[in-house]
PDB file of C-alpha atoms in Angstrom:
ATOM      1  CA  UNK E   1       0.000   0.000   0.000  1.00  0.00           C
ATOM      2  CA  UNK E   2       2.859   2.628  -0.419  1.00  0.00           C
ATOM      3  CA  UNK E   3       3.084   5.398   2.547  1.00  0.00           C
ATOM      4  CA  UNK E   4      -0.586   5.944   2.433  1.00  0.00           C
ATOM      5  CA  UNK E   5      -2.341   3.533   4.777  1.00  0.00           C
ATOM      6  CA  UNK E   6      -5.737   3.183   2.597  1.00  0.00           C
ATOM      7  CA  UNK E   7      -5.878   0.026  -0.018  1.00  0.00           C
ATOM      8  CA  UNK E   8      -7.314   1.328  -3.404  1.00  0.00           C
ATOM      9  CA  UNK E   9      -8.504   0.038  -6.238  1.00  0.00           C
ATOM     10  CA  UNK E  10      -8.985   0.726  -9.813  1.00  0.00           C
ATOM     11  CA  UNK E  11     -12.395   1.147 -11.192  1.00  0.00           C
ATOM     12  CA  UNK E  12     -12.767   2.429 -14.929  1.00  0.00           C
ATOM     13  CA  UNK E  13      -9.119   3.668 -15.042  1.00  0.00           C
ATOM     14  CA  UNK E  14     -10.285   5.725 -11.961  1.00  0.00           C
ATOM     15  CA  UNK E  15      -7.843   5.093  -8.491  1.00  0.00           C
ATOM     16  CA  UNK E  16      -9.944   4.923  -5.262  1.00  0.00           C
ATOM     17  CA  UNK E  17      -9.903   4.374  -1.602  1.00  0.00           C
ATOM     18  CA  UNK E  18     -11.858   1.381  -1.055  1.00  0.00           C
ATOM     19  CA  UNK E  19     -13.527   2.628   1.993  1.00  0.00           C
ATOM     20  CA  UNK E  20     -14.639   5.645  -0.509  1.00  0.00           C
ATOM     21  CA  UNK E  21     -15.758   2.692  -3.098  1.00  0.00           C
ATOM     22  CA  UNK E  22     -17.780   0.739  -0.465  1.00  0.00           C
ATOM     23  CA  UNK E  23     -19.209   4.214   0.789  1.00  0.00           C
ATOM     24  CA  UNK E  24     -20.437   4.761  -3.007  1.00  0.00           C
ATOM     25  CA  UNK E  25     -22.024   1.226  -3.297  1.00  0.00           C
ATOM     26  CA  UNK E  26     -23.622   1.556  -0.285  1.00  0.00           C
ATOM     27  CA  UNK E  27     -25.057   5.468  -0.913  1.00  0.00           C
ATOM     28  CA  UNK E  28     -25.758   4.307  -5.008  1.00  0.00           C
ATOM     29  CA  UNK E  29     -23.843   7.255  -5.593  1.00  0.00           C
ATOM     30  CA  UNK E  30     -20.598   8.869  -6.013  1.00  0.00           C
ATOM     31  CA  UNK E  31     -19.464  11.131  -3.071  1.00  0.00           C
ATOM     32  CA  UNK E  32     -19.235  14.603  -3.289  1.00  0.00           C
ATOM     33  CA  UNK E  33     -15.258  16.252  -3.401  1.00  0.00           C
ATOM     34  CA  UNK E  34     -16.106  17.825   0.123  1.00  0.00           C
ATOM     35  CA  UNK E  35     -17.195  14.288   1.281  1.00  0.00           C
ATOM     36  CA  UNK E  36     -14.705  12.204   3.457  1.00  0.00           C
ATOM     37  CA  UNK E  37     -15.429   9.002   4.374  1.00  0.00           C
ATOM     38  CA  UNK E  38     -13.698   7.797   8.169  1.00  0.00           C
ATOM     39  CA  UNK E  39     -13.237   4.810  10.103  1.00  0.00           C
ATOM     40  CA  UNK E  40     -15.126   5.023  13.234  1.00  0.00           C
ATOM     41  CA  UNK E  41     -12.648   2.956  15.180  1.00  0.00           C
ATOM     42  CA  UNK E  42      -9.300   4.283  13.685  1.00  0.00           C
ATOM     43  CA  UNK E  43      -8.358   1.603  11.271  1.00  0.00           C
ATOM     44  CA  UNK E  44      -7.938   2.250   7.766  1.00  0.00           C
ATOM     45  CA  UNK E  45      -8.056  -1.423   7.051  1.00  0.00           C
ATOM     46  CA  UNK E  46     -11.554  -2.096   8.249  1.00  0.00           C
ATOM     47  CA  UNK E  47     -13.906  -0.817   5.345  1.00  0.00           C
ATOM     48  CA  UNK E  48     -16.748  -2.983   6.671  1.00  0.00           C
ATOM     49  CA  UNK E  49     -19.973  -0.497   6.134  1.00  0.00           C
ATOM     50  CA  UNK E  50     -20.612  -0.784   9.680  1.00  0.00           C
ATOM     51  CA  UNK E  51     -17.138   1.161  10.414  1.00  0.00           C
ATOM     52  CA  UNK E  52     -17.702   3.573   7.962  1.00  0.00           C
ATOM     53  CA  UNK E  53     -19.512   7.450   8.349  1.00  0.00           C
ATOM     54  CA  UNK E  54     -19.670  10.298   5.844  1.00  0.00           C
ATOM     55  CA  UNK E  55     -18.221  13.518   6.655  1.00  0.00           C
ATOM     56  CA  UNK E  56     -18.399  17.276   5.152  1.00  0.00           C
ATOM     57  CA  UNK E  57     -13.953  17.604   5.218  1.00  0.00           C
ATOM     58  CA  UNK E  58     -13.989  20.306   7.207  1.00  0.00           C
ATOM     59  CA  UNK E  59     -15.891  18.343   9.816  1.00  0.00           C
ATOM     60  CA  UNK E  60     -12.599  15.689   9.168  1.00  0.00           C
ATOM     61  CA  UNK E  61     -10.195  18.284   9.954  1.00  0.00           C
ATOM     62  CA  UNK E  62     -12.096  19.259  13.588  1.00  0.00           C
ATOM     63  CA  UNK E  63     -11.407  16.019  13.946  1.00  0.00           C
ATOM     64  CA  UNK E  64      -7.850  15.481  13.756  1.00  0.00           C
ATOM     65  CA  UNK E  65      -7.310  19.182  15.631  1.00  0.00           C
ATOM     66  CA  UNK E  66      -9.461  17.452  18.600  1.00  0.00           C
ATOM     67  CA  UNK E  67      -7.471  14.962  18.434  1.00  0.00           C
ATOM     68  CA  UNK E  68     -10.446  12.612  19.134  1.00  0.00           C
ATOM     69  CA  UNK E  69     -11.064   9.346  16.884  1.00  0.00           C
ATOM     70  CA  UNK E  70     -14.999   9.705  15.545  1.00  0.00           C
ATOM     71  CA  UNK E  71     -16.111   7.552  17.681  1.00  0.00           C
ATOM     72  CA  UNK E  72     -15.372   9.555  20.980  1.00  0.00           C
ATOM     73  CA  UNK E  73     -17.023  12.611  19.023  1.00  0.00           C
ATOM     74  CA  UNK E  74     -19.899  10.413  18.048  1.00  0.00           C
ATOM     75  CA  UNK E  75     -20.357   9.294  21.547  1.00  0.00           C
ATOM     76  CA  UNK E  76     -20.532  12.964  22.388  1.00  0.00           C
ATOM     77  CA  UNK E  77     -23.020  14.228  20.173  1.00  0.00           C
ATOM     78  CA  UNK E  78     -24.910  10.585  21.014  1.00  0.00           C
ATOM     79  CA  UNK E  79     -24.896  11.643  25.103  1.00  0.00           C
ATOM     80  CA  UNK E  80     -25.761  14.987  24.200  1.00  0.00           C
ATOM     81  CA  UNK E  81     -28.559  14.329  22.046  1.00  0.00           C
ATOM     82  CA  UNK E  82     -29.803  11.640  24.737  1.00  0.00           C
ATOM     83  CA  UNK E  83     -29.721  14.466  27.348  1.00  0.00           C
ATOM     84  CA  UNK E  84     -32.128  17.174  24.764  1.00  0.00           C
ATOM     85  CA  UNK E  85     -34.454  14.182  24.127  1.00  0.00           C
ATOM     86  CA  UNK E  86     -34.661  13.365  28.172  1.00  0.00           C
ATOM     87  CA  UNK E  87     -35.501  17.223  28.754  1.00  0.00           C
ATOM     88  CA  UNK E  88     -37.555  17.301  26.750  1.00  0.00           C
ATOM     89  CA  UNK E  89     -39.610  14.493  27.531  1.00  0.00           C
ATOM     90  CA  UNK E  90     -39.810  15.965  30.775  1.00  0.00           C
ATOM     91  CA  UNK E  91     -41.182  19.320  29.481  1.00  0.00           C
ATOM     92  CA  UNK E  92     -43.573  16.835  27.821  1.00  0.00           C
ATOM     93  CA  UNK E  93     -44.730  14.419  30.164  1.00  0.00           C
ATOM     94  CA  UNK E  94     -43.703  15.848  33.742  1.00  0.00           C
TER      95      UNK E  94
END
């Protein structure tokens, strides 16, 4: 694989990452040039769907400043979003 840690593959005389090829399958579409696709748990080799998220490339680079893998982010926004919908089911129900 060279110095860059991805595998790729040739498709139509086209070079790609093959987590951006199974990302593409999986959409039915090609990704956009601002779209990244990342490993949720930090390995480049697993491009099993289920490790695999779409992100906007700036949201990639907030990332790596952060210095968090996507999953700890993920996590974040998950507990976060947990504690909105738990307010406001109490606004709701009492």
């Amino acid at each position: 694989m060279g110095t860059n840690q991805y595998a790729k593959k040739t498709v139509n005389g086209i070079k790609k990452t093959v987590h951006r090829l199974v990302m593409e399958e999986h959409l039915g579409r090609e990704l956009e040039t601002d779209e990244h696709v990342y490993h949720l748990n930090g390995d480049p080799k697993d491009n099993n769907i289920e490790n695999l998220v779409v992100v906007k490339k700036t949201y990639n680079r907030t990332l790596k400043e952060r210095k968090k893998t996507p999953f700890q982010v993920l996590k974040e926004k998950v507990d976060s979003l947990n504690e909105r919908i738990e307010k406001l089911e109490n606004l709701l129900w009492g």
